[in-house]
CSV table of C-alpha atoms in Angstrom, one decimal:
chain,number,residue,atom,x,y,z
X,15,MET,CA,60.7,-9.3,-124.3
X,16,SER,CA,60.2,-6.3,-122.3
X,17,GLN,CA,56.5,-5.3,-121.1
X,18,ALA,CA,56.4,-2.6,-123.8
X,19,ALA,CA,57.2,-4.7,-126.5
X,20,GLU,CA,54.5,-7.4,-125.4
X,21,ALA,CA,51.8,-4.7,-125.4
X,22,PHE,CA,52.5,-5.0,-129.4
X,23,GLU,CA,52.1,-8.9,-129.9
X,24,ASN,CA,48.3,-9.2,-130.4
X,25,ASP,CA,47.6,-6.2,-133.0
X,26,GLY,CA,46.1,-6.8,-136.4
X,27,ASN,CA,49.1,-6.6,-138.7
X,28,GLY,CA,52.1,-8.9,-138.0
X,29,SER,CA,54.4,-7.3,-139.7
X,30,LEU,CA,53.9,-4.1,-138.0
X,31,ALA,CA,53.7,-5.6,-134.7
X,32,THR,CA,57.1,-7.3,-135.0
X,33,ALA,CA,58.6,-4.1,-135.9
X,34,MET,CA,57.0,-2.1,-133.2
X,35,ALA,CA,58.2,-4.6,-130.6
X,36,SER,CA,61.6,-4.7,-131.7
X,37,THR,CA,61.8,-0.9,-131.4
X,38,ALA,CA,60.1,-1.4,-128.0
X,39,ASN,CA,62.8,-3.3,-127.1
X,40,VAL,CA,65.7,-1.3,-128.4
X,41,VAL,CA,64.4,2.0,-126.8
X,42,GLU,CA,63.6,0.4,-123.4
X,43,GLN,CA,67.2,-1.1,-123.4
X,44,VAL,CA,68.8,2.1,-124.7
X,45,THR,CA,66.9,4.2,-121.6
X,46,THR,CA,67.9,1.5,-119.2
X,47,GLU,CA,71.5,1.7,-120.1
X,48,LEU,CA,71.7,5.5,-120.6
X,49,THR,CA,70.3,5.4,-116.8
X,50,ALA,CA,73.0,3.2,-115.3
X,51,LEU,CA,75.7,5.6,-117.0
X,52,GLU,CA,74.0,8.6,-116.0
X,53,ARG,CA,74.0,7.1,-112.7
X,54,TYR,CA,77.7,6.6,-112.7
X,55,ILE,CA,78.4,9.7,-113.6
X,56,THR,CA,76.4,11.4,-111.0
X,57,LEU,CA,78.1,9.6,-108.6
X,58,THR,CA,81.7,10.8,-109.5
X,59,ILE,CA,81.0,14.5,-109.9
X,60,PRO,CA,83.3,16.2,-106.9
X,61,GLN,CA,82.7,18.8,-104.8
X,62,MET,CA,82.9,22.5,-106.6
X,63,GLU,CA,86.1,24.4,-106.1
X,64,ASP,CA,87.5,27.5,-107.3
X,65,GLY,CA,89.2,25.9,-109.8
X,66,ASN,CA,90.5,22.9,-111.9
X,67,ASN,CA,86.8,22.4,-112.8
X,68,PHE,CA,86.7,21.3,-116.6
X,69,GLY,CA,86.4,17.8,-115.6
X,70,VAL,CA,83.5,18.8,-114.0
X,71,THR,CA,82.2,20.7,-116.9
X,72,ILE,CA,82.5,17.8,-118.9
X,73,GLN,CA,80.5,15.7,-116.9
X,74,LEU,CA,77.8,17.6,-117.3
X,75,ALA,CA,78.0,18.0,-120.5
X,76,VAL,CA,77.5,14.3,-120.9
X,77,LEU,CA,74.8,14.1,-118.2
X,78,LYS,CA,72.8,16.9,-120.3
X,79,GLN,CA,73.4,14.7,-123.5
X,80,ILE,CA,71.8,11.6,-121.8
X,81,THR,CA,68.9,13.2,-120.2
X,82,GLU,CA,68.1,14.6,-123.7
X,83,ALA,CA,68.3,11.1,-124.8
X,84,ARG,CA,66.5,9.9,-122.3
X,85,GLU,CA,63.4,12.2,-122.7
X,86,LYS,CA,62.9,11.8,-126.5
X,87,ASN,CA,63.1,7.7,-125.9
X,88,ASP,CA,60.4,8.8,-123.6
X,89,SER,CA,58.1,10.5,-125.9
X,90,ALA,CA,59.0,8.3,-128.6
X,91,MET,CA,57.5,5.2,-126.3
X,92,GLU,CA,54.5,7.1,-125.6
X,93,GLU,CA,54.0,8.3,-129.3
X,94,LEU,CA,54.2,4.4,-130.1
X,95,MET,CA,51.7,2.9,-127.4
X,96,LYS,CA,49.0,5.0,-129.4
X,97,TYR,CA,49.3,2.7,-132.0
X,98,SER,CA,46.6,0.0,-130.7
X,99,SER,CA,44.2,3.1,-130.1
X,100,SER,CA,44.5,4.5,-133.6
X,101,ARG,CA,44.4,1.3,-135.4
X,102,ALA,CA,41.3,0.3,-133.6
X,103,ASP,CA,39.5,3.9,-134.1
X,104,ALA,CA,40.4,3.5,-138.1
X,105,LEU,CA,39.0,-0.1,-137.7
X,106,GLU,CA,35.9,0.8,-136.3
X,107,LYS,CA,35.2,3.5,-138.8
X,108,CYS,CA,35.3,0.9,-141.5
X,109,LYS,CA,32.0,-0.7,-140.3
X,110,LEU,CA,33.4,-3.9,-141.4
X,111,PRO,CA,30.7,-7.3,-141.8
X,112,SER,CA,29.8,-9.2,-138.9
X,113,VAL,CA,28.1,-12.3,-138.3
X,114,SER,CA,26.0,-12.6,-135.1
X,115,ILE,CA,24.9,-16.3,-133.6
X,116,SER,CA,22.3,-16.9,-131.0
X,117,GLU,CA,21.4,-20.0,-130.0
X,118,THR,CA,18.5,-20.8,-127.9
X,119,GLU,CA,17.7,-24.0,-126.2
X,120,THR,CA,14.7,-25.2,-124.2
X,121,VAL,CA,13.8,-28.2,-122.6
X,122,SER,CA,10.5,-28.8,-120.4
X,123,GLU,CA,9.3,-31.8,-118.6
X,124,SER,CA,6.1,-32.6,-116.9
X,125,ASN,CA,5.5,-35.9,-114.6
X,126,SER,CA,2.2,-36.9,-113.4
X,127,GLN,CA,0.6,-39.5,-111.8
X,128,GLU,CA,-2.7,-41.2,-111.8
X,129,ASN,CA,-3.1,-44.0,-109.2
X,130,THR,CA,-0.6,-46.8,-110.8
X,131,GLU,CA,-0.6,-45.2,-114.3
X,132,GLU,CA,2.3,-43.0,-114.4
X,133,LYS,CA,2.4,-40.3,-117.1
X,134,SER,CA,5.2,-38.6,-118.6
X,135,SER,CA,5.9,-35.8,-121.3
X,136,LYS,CA,9.1,-34.2,-122.5
X,137,SER,CA,9.5,-31.9,-125.0
X,138,THR,CA,12.8,-30.3,-126.4
X,139,ALA,CA,13.1,-27.2,-128.8
X,140,LYS,CA,16.3,-26.1,-130.0
X,141,GLU,CA,16.8,-22.6,-132.0
X,142,THR,CA,19.4,-21.3,-133.6
X,143,LYS,CA,19.6,-17.9,-135.3
X,144,THR,CA,22.2,-16.7,-137.6
X,145,ILE,CA,22.2,-13.0,-138.6
X,146,LYS,CA,24.6,-11.8,-141.0
X,147,SER,CA,25.3,-8.4,-142.2
X,148,LYS,CA,26.7,-7.1,-145.4
X,149,THR,CA,28.4,-4.2,-146.3
X,150,GLU,CA,28.2,-3.1,-149.7
X,151,PRO,CA,31.5,-1.6,-151.1
X,152,SER,CA,31.7,2.1,-151.2
X,153,PRO,CA,33.9,4.8,-152.1
X,154,ALA,CA,33.7,5.5,-148.3
X,155,LEU,CA,34.5,2.2,-147.1
X,156,ALA,CA,37.6,2.0,-149.7
X,157,ALA,CA,39.0,5.4,-147.9
X,158,ARG,CA,38.5,4.0,-144.5
X,159,GLN,CA,40.3,0.9,-145.3
X,160,GLN,CA,43.1,3.2,-146.6
X,161,ALA,CA,43.0,5.1,-143.4
X,162,VAL,CA,43.8,1.6,-141.6
X,163,VAL,CA,46.7,1.4,-144.2
X,164,ALA,CA,47.7,4.7,-143.4
X,165,VAL,CA,47.7,4.2,-139.7
X,166,ASP,CA,49.9,1.1,-140.1
X,167,VAL,CA,52.3,3.0,-142.5
X,168,LEU,CA,52.2,6.2,-139.8
X,169,TYR,CA,53.1,4.0,-137.1
X,170,TYR,CA,55.8,2.0,-139.1
X,171,SER,CA,57.5,5.1,-139.7
X,172,LYS,CA,57.4,6.2,-136.3
X,173,ALA,CA,58.8,2.9,-135.3
X,174,LYS,CA,61.8,3.2,-137.7
X,175,THR,CA,62.4,6.5,-136.7
X,176,ALA,CA,62.3,6.1,-133.0
X,177,TYR,CA,64.9,2.8,-133.3
X,178,SER,CA,67.2,4.9,-135.5
X,179,ARG,CA,67.0,8.3,-133.0
X,180,ALA,CA,67.4,5.5,-130.1
X,181,VAL,CA,70.7,4.0,-131.7
X,182,THR,CA,72.0,7.0,-132.8
X,183,ALA,CA,71.5,8.9,-129.2
X,184,TYR,CA,73.3,6.2,-127.5
X,185,LEU,CA,76.0,5.7,-129.5
X,186,THR,CA,77.0,9.5,-129.5
X,187,VAL,CA,76.8,9.3,-126.0
X,188,LEU,CA,78.9,6.3,-126.0
X,189,ASP,CA,81.3,8.3,-128.2
X,190,PHE,CA,81.3,11.4,-126.5
X,191,TYR,CA,82.1,9.1,-123.4
X,192,ASP,CA,85.0,7.7,-124.7
X,193,LYS,CA,86.5,10.4,-126.1
X,194,ASN,CA,86.5,12.0,-122.4
X,195,GLN,CA,86.7,8.9,-120.4
X,196,LYS,CA,89.4,10.1,-118.1
X,197,LYS,CA,87.9,13.4,-117.2
X,198,ILE,CA,84.4,11.9,-116.3
X,199,SER,CA,85.9,9.1,-114.5
X,200,GLN,CA,88.5,11.5,-112.7
X,201,PRO,CA,87.3,15.3,-113.2
X,202,LYS,CA,90.0,16.9,-110.9
X,203,GLY,CA,92.5,14.6,-112.2
X,204,THR,CA,94.4,11.8,-109.9
X,205,GLN,CA,95.5,14.5,-107.3
X,206,GLY,CA,91.7,15.1,-107.2
X,207,SER,CA,88.7,13.5,-105.4
X,208,SER,CA,85.2,12.7,-106.3
X,209,SER,CA,82.0,12.5,-104.3
X,210,TYR,CA,82.0,8.9,-104.7
X,211,HIS,CA,84.1,6.2,-102.9
X,212,SER,CA,84.0,3.0,-102.9
X,213,MET,CA,83.4,1.0,-99.6
X,214,TYR,CA,86.0,-1.5,-100.6
């Protein structure tokens, strides 16, 4: 599980937390894969010459697609990371009932000696206070509770959209790469050379 996905594990809405974690995993994995492909294509760009640069144009086109997809993934992740804060704000406004328990324990001992007689006294006092607050149902409370649900629904929708866009962008880049693989990996054809040379 990615670090981004772990951020959603302890959120109050379990089903939504699972969906958000899955989305974060997919978006992060797609971004990682696109970055690796971008690195490969960048290293195969040959030196620009007067002619025969059509392959380089194709390389630049796929690099542009990759950059745009990565930027969208990054902004989607930033948006999803606001979920916990938004939900906490909505919950805080609900002023849900709370229970406060405080315990106080006092122990005192005293010893005194007179000649051969020994006097000893010990007293223990324990006090427990329970303070409960009660929130009466009101139209405002119902609206605030609906606001929490609205935050969950909004972020579920954002997660679903981010998931779909990340997968679509990844498939689009792979499709473009597959259709133009020869020109991308050998932009000058078999006669030209690229700036990337194997060490072996």
